[in-house]
Tab-separated table of N, CA and C in Angstrom:
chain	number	residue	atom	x	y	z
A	13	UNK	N	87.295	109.037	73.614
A	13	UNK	CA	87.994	110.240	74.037
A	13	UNK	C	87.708	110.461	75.523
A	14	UNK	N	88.484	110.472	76.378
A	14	UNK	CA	88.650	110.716	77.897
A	14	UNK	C	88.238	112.508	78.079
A	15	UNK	N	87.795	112.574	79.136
A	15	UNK	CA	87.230	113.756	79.658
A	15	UNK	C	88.081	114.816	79.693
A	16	UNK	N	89.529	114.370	79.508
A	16	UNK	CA	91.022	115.605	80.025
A	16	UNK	C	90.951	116.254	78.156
A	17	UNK	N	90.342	114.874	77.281
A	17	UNK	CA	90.715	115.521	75.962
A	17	UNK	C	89.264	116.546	75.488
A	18	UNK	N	88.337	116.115	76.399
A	18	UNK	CA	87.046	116.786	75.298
A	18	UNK	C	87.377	118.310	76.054
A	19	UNK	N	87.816	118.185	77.467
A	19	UNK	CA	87.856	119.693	78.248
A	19	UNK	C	89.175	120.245	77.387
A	20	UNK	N	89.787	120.126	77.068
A	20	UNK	CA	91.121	120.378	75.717
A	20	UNK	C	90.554	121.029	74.664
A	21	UNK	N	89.673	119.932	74.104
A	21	UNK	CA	89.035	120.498	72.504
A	21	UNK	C	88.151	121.852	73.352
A	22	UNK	N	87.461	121.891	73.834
A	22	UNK	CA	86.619	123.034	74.640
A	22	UNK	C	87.254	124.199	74.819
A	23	UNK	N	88.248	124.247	75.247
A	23	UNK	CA	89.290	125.183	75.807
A	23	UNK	C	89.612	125.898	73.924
A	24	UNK	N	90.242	124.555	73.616
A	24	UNK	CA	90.748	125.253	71.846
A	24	UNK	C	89.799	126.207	71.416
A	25	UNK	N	88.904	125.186	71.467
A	25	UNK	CA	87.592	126.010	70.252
A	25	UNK	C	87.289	127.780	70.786
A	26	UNK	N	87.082	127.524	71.623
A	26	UNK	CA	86.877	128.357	72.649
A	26	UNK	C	87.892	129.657	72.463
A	27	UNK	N	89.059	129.047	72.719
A	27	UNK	CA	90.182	130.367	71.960
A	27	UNK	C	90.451	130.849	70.513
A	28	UNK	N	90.286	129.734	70.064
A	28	UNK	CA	90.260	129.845	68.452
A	28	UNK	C	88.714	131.293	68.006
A	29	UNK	N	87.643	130.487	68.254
A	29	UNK	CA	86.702	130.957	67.986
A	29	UNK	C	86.864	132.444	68.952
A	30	UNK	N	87.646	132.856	69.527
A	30	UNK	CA	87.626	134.191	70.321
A	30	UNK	C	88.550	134.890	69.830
A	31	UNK	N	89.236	134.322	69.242
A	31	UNK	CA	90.720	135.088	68.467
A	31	UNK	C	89.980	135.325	66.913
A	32	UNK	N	89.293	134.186	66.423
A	32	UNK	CA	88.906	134.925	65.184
A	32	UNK	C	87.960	136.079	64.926
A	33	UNK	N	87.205	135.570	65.643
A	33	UNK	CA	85.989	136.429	66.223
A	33	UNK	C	86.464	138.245	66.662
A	34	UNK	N	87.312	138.045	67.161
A	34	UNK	CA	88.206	139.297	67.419
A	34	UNK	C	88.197	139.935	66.210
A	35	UNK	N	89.505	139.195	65.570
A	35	UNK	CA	89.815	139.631	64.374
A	35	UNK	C	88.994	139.905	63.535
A	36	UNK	N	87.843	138.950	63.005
A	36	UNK	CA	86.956	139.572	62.094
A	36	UNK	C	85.961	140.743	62.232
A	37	UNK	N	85.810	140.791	63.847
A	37	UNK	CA	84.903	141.646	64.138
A	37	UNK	C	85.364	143.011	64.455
A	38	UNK	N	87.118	143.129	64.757
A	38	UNK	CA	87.685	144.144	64.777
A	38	UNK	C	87.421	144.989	65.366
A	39	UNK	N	87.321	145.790	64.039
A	39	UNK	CA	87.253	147.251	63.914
A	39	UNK	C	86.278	148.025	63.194
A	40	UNK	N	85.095	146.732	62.986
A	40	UNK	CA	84.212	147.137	62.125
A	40	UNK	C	83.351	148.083	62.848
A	41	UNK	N	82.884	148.389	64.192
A	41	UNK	CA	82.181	149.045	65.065
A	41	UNK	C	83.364	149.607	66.424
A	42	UNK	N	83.167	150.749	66.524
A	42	UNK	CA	83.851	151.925	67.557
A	42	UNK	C	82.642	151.725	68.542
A	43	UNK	N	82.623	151.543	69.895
A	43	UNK	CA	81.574	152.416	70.483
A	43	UNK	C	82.267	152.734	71.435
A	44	UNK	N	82.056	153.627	72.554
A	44	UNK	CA	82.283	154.617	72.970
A	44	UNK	C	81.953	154.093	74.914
A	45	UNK	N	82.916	154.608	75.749
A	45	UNK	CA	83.251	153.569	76.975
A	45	UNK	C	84.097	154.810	77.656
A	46	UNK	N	83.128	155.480	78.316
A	46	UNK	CA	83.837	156.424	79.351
A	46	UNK	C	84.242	157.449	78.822
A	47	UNK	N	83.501	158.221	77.284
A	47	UNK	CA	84.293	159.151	76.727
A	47	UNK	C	85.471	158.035	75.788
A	48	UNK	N	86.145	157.045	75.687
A	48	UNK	CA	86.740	156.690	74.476
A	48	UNK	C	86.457	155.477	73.824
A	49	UNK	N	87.090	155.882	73.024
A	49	UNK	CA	86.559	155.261	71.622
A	49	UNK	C	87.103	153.705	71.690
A	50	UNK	N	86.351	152.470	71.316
A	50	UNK	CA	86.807	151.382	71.479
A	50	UNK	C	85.883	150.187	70.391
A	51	UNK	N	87.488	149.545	69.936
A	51	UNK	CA	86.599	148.835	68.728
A	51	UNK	C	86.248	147.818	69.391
A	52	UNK	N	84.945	147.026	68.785
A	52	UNK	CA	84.638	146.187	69.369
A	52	UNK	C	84.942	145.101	69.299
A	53	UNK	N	86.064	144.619	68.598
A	53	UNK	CA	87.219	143.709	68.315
A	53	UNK	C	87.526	143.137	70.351
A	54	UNK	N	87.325	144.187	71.404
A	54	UNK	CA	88.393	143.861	72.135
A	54	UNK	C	87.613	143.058	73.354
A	55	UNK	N	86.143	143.047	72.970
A	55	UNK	CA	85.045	142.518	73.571
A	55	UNK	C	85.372	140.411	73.872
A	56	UNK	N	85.801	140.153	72.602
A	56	UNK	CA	86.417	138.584	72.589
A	56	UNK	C	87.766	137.984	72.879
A	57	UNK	N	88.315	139.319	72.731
A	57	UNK	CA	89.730	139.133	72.962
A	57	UNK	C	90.440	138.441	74.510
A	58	UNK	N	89.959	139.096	75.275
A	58	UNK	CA	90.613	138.579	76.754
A	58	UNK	C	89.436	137.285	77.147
A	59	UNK	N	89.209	137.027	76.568
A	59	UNK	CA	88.627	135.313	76.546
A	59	UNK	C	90.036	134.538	76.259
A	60	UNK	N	91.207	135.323	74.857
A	60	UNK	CA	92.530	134.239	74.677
A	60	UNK	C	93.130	133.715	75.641
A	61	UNK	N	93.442	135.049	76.342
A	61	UNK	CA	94.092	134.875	77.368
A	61	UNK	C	93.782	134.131	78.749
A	62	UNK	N	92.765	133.775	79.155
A	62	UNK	CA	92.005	133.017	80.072
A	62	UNK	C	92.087	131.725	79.419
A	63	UNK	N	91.660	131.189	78.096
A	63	UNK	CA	92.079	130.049	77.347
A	63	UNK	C	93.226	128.944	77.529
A	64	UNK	N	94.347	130.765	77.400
A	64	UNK	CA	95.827	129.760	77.332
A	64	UNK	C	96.145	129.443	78.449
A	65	UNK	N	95.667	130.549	79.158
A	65	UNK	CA	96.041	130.064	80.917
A	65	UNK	C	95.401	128.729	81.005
A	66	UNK	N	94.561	128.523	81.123
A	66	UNK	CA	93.871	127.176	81.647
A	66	UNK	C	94.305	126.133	80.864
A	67	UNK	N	94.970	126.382	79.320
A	67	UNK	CA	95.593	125.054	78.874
A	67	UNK	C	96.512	124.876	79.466
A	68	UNK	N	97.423	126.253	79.773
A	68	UNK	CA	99.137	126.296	80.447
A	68	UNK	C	98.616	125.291	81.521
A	69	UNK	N	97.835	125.908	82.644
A	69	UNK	CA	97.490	124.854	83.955
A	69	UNK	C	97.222	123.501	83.729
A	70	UNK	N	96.465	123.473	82.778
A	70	UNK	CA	96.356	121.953	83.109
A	70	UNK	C	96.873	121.071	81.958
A	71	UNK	N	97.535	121.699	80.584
A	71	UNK	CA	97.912	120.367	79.601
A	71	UNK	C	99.555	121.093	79.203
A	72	UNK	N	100.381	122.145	79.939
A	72	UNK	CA	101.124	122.370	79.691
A	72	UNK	C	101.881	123.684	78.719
A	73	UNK	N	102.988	124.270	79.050
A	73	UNK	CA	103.694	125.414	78.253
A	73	UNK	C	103.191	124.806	76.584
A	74	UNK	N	103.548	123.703	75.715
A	74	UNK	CA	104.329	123.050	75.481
A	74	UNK	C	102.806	123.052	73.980
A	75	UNK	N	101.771	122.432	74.894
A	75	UNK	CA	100.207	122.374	74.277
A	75	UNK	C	99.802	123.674	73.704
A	76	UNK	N	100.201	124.568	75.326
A	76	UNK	CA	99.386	126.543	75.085
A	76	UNK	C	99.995	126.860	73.999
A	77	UNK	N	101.666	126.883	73.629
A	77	UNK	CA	102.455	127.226	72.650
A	77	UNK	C	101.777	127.218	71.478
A	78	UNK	N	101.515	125.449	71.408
A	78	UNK	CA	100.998	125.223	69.975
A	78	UNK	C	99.998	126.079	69.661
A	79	UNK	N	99.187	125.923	70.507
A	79	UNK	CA	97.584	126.773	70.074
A	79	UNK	C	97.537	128.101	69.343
A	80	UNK	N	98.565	128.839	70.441
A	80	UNK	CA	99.053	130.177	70.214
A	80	UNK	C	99.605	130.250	68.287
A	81	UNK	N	100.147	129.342	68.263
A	81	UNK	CA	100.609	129.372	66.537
A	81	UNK	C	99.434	128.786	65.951
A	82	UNK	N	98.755	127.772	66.388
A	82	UNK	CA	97.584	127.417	65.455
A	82	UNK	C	96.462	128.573	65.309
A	83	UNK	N	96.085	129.021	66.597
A	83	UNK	CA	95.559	130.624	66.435
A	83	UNK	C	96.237	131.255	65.437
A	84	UNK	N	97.480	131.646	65.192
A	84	UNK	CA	98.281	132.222	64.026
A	84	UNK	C	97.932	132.241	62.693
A	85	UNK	N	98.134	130.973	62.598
A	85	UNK	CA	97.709	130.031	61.358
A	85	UNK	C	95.876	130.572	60.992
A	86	UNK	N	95.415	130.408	61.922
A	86	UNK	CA	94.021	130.428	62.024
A	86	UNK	C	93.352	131.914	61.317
A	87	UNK	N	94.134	132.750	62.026
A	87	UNK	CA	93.985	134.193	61.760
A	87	UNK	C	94.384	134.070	60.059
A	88	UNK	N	95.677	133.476	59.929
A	88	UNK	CA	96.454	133.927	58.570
A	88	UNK	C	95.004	133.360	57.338
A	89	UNK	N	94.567	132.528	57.791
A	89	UNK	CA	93.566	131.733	56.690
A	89	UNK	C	91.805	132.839	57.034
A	90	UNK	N	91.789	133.087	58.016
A	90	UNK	CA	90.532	133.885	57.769
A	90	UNK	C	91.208	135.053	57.259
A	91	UNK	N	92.522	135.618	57.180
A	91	UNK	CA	92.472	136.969	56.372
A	91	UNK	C	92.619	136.877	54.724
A	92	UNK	N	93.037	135.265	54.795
A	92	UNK	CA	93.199	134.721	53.096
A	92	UNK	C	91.789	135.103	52.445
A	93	UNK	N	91.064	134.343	53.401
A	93	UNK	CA	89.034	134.112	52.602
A	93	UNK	C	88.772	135.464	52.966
A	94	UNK	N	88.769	136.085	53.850
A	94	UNK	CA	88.142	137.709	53.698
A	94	UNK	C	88.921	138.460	52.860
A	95	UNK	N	89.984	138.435	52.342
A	95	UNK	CA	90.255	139.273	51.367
A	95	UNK	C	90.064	138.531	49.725
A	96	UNK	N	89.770	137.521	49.536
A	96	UNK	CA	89.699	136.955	48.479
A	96	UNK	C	88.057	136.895	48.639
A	97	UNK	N	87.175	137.948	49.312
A	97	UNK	CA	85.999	138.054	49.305
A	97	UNK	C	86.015	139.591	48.927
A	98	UNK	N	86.723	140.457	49.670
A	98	UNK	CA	87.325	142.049	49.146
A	98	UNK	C	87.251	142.127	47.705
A	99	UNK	N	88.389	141.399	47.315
A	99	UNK	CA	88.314	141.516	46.163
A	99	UNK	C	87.086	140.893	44.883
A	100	UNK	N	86.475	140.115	45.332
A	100	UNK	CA	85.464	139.772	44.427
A	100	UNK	C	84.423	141.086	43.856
A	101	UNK	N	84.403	140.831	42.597
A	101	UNK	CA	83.052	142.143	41.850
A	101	UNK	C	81.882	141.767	42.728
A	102	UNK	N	81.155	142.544	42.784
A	102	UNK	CA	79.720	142.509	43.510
A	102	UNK	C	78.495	141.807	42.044
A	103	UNK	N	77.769	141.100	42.186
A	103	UNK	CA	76.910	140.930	41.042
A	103	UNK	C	75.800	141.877	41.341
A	104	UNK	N	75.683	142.752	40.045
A	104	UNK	CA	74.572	143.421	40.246
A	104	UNK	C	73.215	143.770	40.603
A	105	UNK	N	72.812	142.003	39.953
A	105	UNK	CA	71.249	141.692	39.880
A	105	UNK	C	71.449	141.544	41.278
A	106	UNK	N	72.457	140.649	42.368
A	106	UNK	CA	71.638	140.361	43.650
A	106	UNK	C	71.801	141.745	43.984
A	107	UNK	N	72.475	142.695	44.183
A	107	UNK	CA	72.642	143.511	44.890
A	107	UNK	C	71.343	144.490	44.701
A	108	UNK	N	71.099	144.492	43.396
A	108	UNK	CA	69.571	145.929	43.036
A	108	UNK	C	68.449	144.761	43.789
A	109	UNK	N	68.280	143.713	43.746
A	109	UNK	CA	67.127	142.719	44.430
A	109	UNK	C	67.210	142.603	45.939
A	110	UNK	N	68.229	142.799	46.628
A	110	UNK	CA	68.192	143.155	47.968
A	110	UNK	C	68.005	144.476	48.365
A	111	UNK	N	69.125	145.580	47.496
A	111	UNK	CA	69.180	146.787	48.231
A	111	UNK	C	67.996	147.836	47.224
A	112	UNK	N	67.103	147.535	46.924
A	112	UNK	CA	66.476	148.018	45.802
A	112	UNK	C	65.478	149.642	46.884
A	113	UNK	N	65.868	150.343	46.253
A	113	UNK	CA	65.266	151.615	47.363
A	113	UNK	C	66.727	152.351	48.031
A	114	UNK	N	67.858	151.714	48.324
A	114	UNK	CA	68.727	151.613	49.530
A	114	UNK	C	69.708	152.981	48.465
A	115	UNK	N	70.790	153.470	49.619
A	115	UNK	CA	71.331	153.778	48.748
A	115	UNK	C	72.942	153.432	47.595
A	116	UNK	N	73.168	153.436	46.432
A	116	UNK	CA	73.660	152.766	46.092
A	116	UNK	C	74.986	152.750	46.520
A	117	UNK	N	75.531	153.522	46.996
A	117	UNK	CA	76.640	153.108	47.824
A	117	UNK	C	77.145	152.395	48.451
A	118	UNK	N	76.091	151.601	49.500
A	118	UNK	CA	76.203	150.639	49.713
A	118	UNK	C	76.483	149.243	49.310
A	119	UNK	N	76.462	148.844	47.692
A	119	UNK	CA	77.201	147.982	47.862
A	119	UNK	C	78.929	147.903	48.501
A	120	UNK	N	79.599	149.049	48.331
A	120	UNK	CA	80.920	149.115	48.693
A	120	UNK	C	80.735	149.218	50.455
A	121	UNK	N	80.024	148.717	51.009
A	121	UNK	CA	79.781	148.850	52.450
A	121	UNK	C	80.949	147.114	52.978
A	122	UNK	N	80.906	146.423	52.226
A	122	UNK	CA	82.049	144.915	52.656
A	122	UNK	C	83.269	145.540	52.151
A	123	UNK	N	83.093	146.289	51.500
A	123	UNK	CA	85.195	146.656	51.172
A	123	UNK	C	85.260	147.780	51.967
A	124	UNK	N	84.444	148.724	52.347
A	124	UNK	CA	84.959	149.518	53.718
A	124	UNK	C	85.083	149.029	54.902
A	125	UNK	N	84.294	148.471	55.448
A	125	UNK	CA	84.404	147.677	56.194
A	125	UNK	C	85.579	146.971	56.732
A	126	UNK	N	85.646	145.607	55.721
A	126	UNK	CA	86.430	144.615	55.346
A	126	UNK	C	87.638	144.868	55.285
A	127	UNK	N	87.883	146.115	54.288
A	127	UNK	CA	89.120	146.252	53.941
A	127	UNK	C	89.880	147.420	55.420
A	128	UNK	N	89.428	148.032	56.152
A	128	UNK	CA	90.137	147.764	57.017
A	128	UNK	C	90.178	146.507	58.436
A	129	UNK	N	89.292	146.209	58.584
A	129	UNK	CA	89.550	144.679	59.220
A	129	UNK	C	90.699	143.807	58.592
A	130	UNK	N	91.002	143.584	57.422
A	130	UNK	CA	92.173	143.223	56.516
A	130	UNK	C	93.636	143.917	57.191
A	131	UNK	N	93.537	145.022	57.450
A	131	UNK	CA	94.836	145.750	57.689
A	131	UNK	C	94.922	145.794	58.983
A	132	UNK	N	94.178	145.814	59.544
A	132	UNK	CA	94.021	146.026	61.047
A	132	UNK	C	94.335	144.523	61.511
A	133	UNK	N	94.284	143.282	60.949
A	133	UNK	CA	94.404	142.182	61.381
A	133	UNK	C	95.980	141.927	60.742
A	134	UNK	N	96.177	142.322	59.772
A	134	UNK	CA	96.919	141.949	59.445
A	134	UNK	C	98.497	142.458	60.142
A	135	UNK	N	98.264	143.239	60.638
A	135	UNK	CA	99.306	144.383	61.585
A	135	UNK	C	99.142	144.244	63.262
A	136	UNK	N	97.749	143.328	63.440
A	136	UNK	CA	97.616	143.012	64.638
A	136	UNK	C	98.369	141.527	64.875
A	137	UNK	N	98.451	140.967	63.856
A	137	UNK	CA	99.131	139.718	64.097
A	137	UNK	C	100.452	139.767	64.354
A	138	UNK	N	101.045	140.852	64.374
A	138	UNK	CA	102.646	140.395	65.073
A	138	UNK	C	102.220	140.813	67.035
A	139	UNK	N	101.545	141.692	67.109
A	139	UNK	CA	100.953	141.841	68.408
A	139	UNK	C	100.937	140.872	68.847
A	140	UNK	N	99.550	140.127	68.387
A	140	UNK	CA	99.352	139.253	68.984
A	140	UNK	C	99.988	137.710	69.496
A	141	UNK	N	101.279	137.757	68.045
A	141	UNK	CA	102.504	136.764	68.850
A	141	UNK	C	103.545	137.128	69.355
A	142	UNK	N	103.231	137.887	69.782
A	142	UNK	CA	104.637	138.365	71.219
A	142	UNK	C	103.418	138.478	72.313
A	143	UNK	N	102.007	138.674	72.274
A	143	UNK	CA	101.025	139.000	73.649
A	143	UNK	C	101.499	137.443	74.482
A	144	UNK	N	100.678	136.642	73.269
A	144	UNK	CA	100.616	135.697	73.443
A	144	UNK	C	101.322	134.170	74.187
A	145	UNK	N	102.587	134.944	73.409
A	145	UNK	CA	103.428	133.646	73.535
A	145	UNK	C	104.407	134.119	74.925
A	146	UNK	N	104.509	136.009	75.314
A	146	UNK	CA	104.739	136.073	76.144
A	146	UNK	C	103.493	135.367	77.562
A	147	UNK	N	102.344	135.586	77.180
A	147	UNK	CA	101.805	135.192	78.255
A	147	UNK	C	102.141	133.831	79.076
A	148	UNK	N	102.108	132.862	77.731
A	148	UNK	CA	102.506	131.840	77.879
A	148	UNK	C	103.806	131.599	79.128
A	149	UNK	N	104.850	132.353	78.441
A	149	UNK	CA	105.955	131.921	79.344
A	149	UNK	C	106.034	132.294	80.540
A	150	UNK	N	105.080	133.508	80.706
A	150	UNK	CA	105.361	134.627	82.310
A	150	UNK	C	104.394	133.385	82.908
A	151	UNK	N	103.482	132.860	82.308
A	151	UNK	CA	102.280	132.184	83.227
A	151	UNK	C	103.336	131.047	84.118
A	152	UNK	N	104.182	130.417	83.106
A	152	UNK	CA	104.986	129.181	83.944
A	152	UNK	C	106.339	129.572	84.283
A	153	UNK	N	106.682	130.630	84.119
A	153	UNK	CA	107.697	131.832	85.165
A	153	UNK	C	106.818	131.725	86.415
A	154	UNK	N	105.738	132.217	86.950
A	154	UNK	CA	105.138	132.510	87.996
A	154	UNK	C	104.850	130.610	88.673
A	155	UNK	N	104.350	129.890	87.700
A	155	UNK	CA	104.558	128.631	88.092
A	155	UNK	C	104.989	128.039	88.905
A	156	UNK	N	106.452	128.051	87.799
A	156	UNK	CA	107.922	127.503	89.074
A	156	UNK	C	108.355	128.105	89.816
A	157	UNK	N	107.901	129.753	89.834
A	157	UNK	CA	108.663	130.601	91.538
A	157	UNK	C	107.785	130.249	92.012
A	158	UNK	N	106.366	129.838	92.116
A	158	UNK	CA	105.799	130.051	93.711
A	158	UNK	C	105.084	128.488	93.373
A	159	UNK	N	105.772	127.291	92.613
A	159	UNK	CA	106.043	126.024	92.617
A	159	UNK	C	104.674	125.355	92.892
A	160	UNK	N	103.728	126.294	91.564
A	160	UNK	CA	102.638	125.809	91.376
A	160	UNK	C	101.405	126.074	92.196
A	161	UNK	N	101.173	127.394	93.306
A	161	UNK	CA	100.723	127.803	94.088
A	161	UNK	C	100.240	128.909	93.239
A	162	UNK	N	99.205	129.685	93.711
A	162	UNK	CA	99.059	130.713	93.438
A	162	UNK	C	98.128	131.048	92.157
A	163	UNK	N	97.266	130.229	91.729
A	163	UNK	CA	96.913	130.270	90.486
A	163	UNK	C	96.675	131.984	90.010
A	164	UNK	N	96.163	132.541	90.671
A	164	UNK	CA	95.516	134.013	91.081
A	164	UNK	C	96.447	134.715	90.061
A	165	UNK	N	97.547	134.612	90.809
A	165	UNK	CA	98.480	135.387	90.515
A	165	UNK	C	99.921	135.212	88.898
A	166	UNK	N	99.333	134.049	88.677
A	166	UNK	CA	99.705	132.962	87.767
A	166	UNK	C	99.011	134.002	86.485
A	167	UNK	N	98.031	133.723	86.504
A	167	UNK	CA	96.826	134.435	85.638
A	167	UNK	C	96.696	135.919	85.626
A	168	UNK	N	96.886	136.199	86.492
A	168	UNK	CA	97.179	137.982	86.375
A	168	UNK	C	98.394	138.450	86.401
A	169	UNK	N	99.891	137.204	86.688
A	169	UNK	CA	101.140	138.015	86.402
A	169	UNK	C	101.204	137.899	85.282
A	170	UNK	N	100.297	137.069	84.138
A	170	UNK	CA	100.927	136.146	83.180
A	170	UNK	C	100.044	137.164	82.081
A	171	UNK	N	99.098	137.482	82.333
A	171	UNK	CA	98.316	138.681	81.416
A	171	UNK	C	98.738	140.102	81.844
């Protein structure tokens, strides 16, 4: 594998793992940023966008595209396994052997949680393919007007 492909896989993982990471991490924690309220979902997020740019620059519209849907894909399968974890019964014995003292409410602490991370992702995903795939195109709009100059502005017209 040549050096153009391992800096490729790097770049992927890199977005992948920042888009899921997003998503799973959501909305599970608010904290608070100047007086408002902010989930901490948005902490991984503009890592995507720096991602696709740098695939757009250097492996093409064509590559970023794909990613952008494999991210898609990516999201659609971690909301498959986290909700087919939602729904699972809790077993009792582990739960009194860990939370033993705690209060019992807490086992329903992964379906509050969870279950809005579930909805919140699941309603964030049309967002995120129009963010996305617009970024994509404004990045190589800015491209071909200033004919590959300008990275600066490439990256900040394009986000």
């Amino acid at each position: 594998m040549d050096n153009k492909e391992k800096i490729f896989l790097v770049l992927a993982g890199l977005f992948l793992t920042s888009l899921v990471m997003a998503n799973l991490i959501g909305i599970t924690k608010i904290f608070t940023f100047f007086g408002i309220g902010i989930p901490v979902g948005i902490i991984p997020y503009p890592i995507t966008f720096l991602a696709t740019d740098l695939i757009s620059e250097l492996y093409g519209k064509k590559r970023a595209s794909f990613l952008v849907w494999v991210g898609f894909i990516m999201s659609v399968f971690m909301l498959v396994i986290t909700s087919v974890g939602y729904y699972m019964p809790v077993d009792r014995g582990w739960f009194e052997a860990i939370a033993a003292g705690s209060d019992p409410g807490k086992e329903h602490t992964y379906d509050y949680v969870y279950g809005y991370m579930i909805r919140g992702t699941a309603a964030s995903m049309i967002a995120y393919l129009i963010a996305q795939l617009t970024d994509v195109k404004l990045f190589h709009f800015w491209k071909d007007l200033t004919k590959g100059k300008h990275l600066w502005l490439r990256n900040n017209g394009s986000t």
